[in-house]
Amino acid sequence: MKSIHILTLTLLSLTLVAQPPRPPAISSPEVNADKSITFKYYNRTAQRVYVSGEFLKSPVAMKRDTSGVWSVTVSPVTPDIYPYSFWVDSVQMADPNNSYIFANERFKRSIVDVPGDKPLIHSLQNVPHGKVSYCYYDSKTLGTTRQLLVYTPPGFDANGKKKYPVAILRYYFIIV
């Protein structure tokens, strides 16, 4: 009985040793001081990996190091927000090391924010901010509850007399 316990413990300890190594810690993307961008992706078995983005004329091949990390640094780009993705053996995918994504109807791509020397229009700045409220309404046409987002500017008073312009955003269209 004692030998069975020893054998079981030995076999269990061997399974701990046989675990595959953890992948290296990766930070991707990294925007460098000169506005070039370094992309990294870990995959020991991939044959080809490319990065593709609106800031590139065509996909750029990445190179794998001995630990299985694919990387490439692309030339400096104009400050802005850019969607990008990886092509891993002909399969397009978002960057698994980047939680910022650009979601559209068909595919989610990652986003890289290249800051400018001056704040860009989308940059968070120390100015008064308005409020975005999530509202719900019953749609008689669709027979279901729908969601609506309402932006009110800083200092907005719902009971006030001041009139504000209205812009309705719907699926990339603006109605003013």
Coordinates of C-alpha atoms in Angstrom, one line a residue:
M1 CA 0.0 0.0 0.0
K2 CA 2.8 2.4 0.9
S3 CA 4.6 1.7 -2.4
I4 CA 1.4 2.6 -4.4
H5 CA 1.3 6.0 -2.7
I6 CA 5.0 6.6 -3.4
L7 CA 4.5 5.5 -7.1
T8 CA 1.4 7.8 -7.4
L9 CA 3.3 10.8 -5.9
T10 CA 6.3 10.1 -8.2
L11 CA 4.0 10.0 -11.3
L12 CA 2.2 13.2 -10.3
S13 CA 5.5 15.0 -9.8
L14 CA 6.7 13.9 -13.2
T15 CA 3.6 15.5 -14.8
L16 CA 4.6 18.8 -13.2
V17 CA 8.0 18.6 -14.8
A18 CA 6.5 17.7 -18.2
Q19 CA 4.5 20.9 -18.4
P20 CA 5.3 23.0 -21.4
P21 CA 7.3 26.2 -20.7
R22 CA 5.3 29.4 -20.2
P23 CA 5.3 31.8 -23.1
P24 CA 7.5 34.9 -22.5
A25 CA 5.8 38.1 -21.3
I26 CA 5.0 40.2 -24.4
S27 CA 4.1 43.8 -24.6
S28 CA 2.5 44.6 -28.0
P29 CA 2.3 47.0 -29.7
E30 CA 5.0 49.4 -28.5
V31 CA 5.1 52.9 -29.9
N32 CA 8.7 54.1 -29.9
A33 CA 9.9 57.7 -29.4
D34 CA 10.4 58.2 -33.2
K35 CA 6.8 57.0 -33.8
S36 CA 7.9 53.7 -35.2
I37 CA 5.9 50.7 -33.9
T38 CA 7.1 47.4 -32.6
F39 CA 4.7 44.5 -32.9
K40 CA 5.3 41.1 -31.1
Y41 CA 3.4 37.8 -31.3
Y42 CA 4.2 34.5 -29.6
N43 CA 3.7 31.2 -31.6
R44 CA 6.3 28.5 -31.7
T45 CA 4.6 26.5 -34.5
A46 CA 3.6 29.2 -37.0
Q47 CA 5.3 29.2 -40.3
R48 CA 4.6 32.8 -41.4
V49 CA 3.4 35.8 -39.5
Y50 CA 2.6 39.2 -41.0
V51 CA 1.3 42.5 -39.5
S52 CA -1.3 44.4 -41.5
G53 CA -2.7 47.8 -40.9
E54 CA -4.0 51.0 -42.4
F55 CA -0.7 52.7 -41.8
L56 CA 1.1 50.1 -44.0
K57 CA 1.1 49.9 -47.8
S58 CA 1.1 46.1 -47.6
P59 CA 1.4 43.4 -44.9
V60 CA 4.9 43.3 -43.3
A61 CA 6.6 39.9 -42.5
M62 CA 7.6 39.4 -38.9
K63 CA 10.7 37.4 -37.8
R64 CA 10.7 34.6 -35.2
D65 CA 13.4 34.4 -32.5
T66 CA 14.6 31.2 -30.8
S67 CA 11.9 31.5 -28.1
G68 CA 9.0 31.6 -30.6
V69 CA 8.4 35.4 -30.4
W70 CA 7.7 36.9 -33.8
S71 CA 8.5 40.7 -34.0
V72 CA 8.9 43.5 -36.4
T73 CA 9.4 47.3 -36.1
V74 CA 7.7 49.4 -38.8
S75 CA 8.8 52.8 -40.0
P76 CA 7.5 55.9 -38.1
V77 CA 3.9 56.7 -38.8
T78 CA 1.7 59.8 -38.6
P79 CA 0.2 60.2 -35.2
D80 CA -3.4 58.8 -35.1
I81 CA -5.4 55.7 -34.0
Y82 CA -4.9 52.8 -36.4
P83 CA -6.6 49.3 -36.6
Y84 CA -4.2 46.4 -37.3
S85 CA -4.2 42.6 -37.3
F86 CA -1.8 39.7 -37.6
W87 CA -1.9 37.1 -40.4
V88 CA -0.7 33.8 -38.9
D89 CA -0.3 31.1 -41.6
S90 CA -3.0 32.8 -43.7
V91 CA -5.5 33.3 -40.8
Q92 CA -6.3 36.9 -39.8
M93 CA -6.4 37.5 -36.0
A94 CA -6.4 40.4 -33.5
D95 CA -3.2 40.9 -31.4
P96 CA -3.7 38.6 -28.3
N97 CA -1.5 40.9 -26.3
N98 CA -3.5 44.0 -26.9
S99 CA -6.9 44.5 -25.2
Y100 CA -7.8 47.6 -27.3
I101 CA -9.9 46.5 -30.3
F102 CA -11.8 48.1 -33.2
A103 CA -15.0 46.1 -33.5
N104 CA -16.9 46.1 -36.7
E105 CA -19.6 43.8 -37.9
R106 CA -17.3 41.2 -39.4
F107 CA -13.9 41.1 -37.6
K108 CA -12.3 42.6 -34.6
R109 CA -8.9 44.2 -35.2
S110 CA -6.5 45.6 -32.6
I111 CA -5.9 49.3 -32.2
V112 CA -2.6 51.1 -31.8
D113 CA -2.7 54.8 -30.7
V114 CA 0.3 56.8 -31.9
P115 CA 0.3 60.0 -29.9
G116 CA 1.3 63.3 -31.4
D117 CA 3.5 66.1 -30.0
K118 CA 0.2 68.0 -29.4
P119 CA -2.9 66.3 -28.2
L120 CA -5.0 64.8 -31.1
I121 CA -8.7 65.2 -31.4
H122 CA -9.3 61.8 -29.7
S123 CA -6.7 62.4 -26.9
L124 CA -8.0 62.7 -23.4
Q125 CA -7.4 66.2 -22.2
N126 CA -7.9 68.2 -19.1
V127 CA -11.1 70.0 -20.2
P128 CA -14.7 69.8 -19.0
H129 CA -16.3 66.5 -20.2
G130 CA -19.9 65.8 -20.9
K131 CA -21.7 62.6 -20.0
V132 CA -22.8 59.6 -22.0
S133 CA -26.0 57.9 -20.7
Y134 CA -27.3 54.5 -21.7
C135 CA -31.0 54.6 -22.2
Y136 CA -33.5 52.0 -23.2
Y137 CA -36.8 52.3 -25.1
D138 CA -39.5 50.0 -26.3
S139 CA -39.5 49.7 -30.1
K140 CA -43.1 49.1 -31.3
T141 CA -41.8 48.5 -34.8
L142 CA -39.3 45.7 -33.8
G143 CA -41.3 44.6 -30.8
T144 CA -38.3 44.6 -28.5
T145 CA -36.3 46.8 -26.2
R146 CA -33.5 48.8 -27.9
Q147 CA -30.5 50.6 -26.5
L148 CA -29.7 54.3 -27.1
L149 CA -26.7 56.3 -26.0
V150 CA -27.2 60.0 -25.2
Y151 CA -24.4 62.5 -24.9
T152 CA -25.0 65.7 -22.9
P153 CA -22.4 68.4 -22.8
P154 CA -20.7 69.6 -19.6
G155 CA -23.1 71.9 -17.6
F156 CA -26.2 70.5 -19.3
D157 CA -29.4 71.1 -17.4
A158 CA -32.4 69.0 -18.5
N159 CA -34.7 71.5 -16.9
G160 CA -33.0 74.5 -18.4
K161 CA -34.2 76.8 -21.2
K162 CA -31.0 76.6 -23.3
K163 CA -31.5 74.8 -26.6
Y164 CA -28.8 72.4 -27.9
P165 CA -28.2 71.1 -31.4
V166 CA -29.0 67.4 -31.9
A167 CA -26.8 64.9 -33.8
I168 CA -28.1 61.4 -34.3
L169 CA -25.3 58.8 -35.0
R170 CA -26.4 55.5 -36.5
Y171 CA -24.1 52.9 -38.1
Y172 CA -21.5 55.4 -39.2
F173 CA -24.0 57.9 -40.5
I174 CA -24.6 61.3 -39.0
I175 CA -27.9 63.0 -39.2
V176 CA -27.9 66.7 -38.0

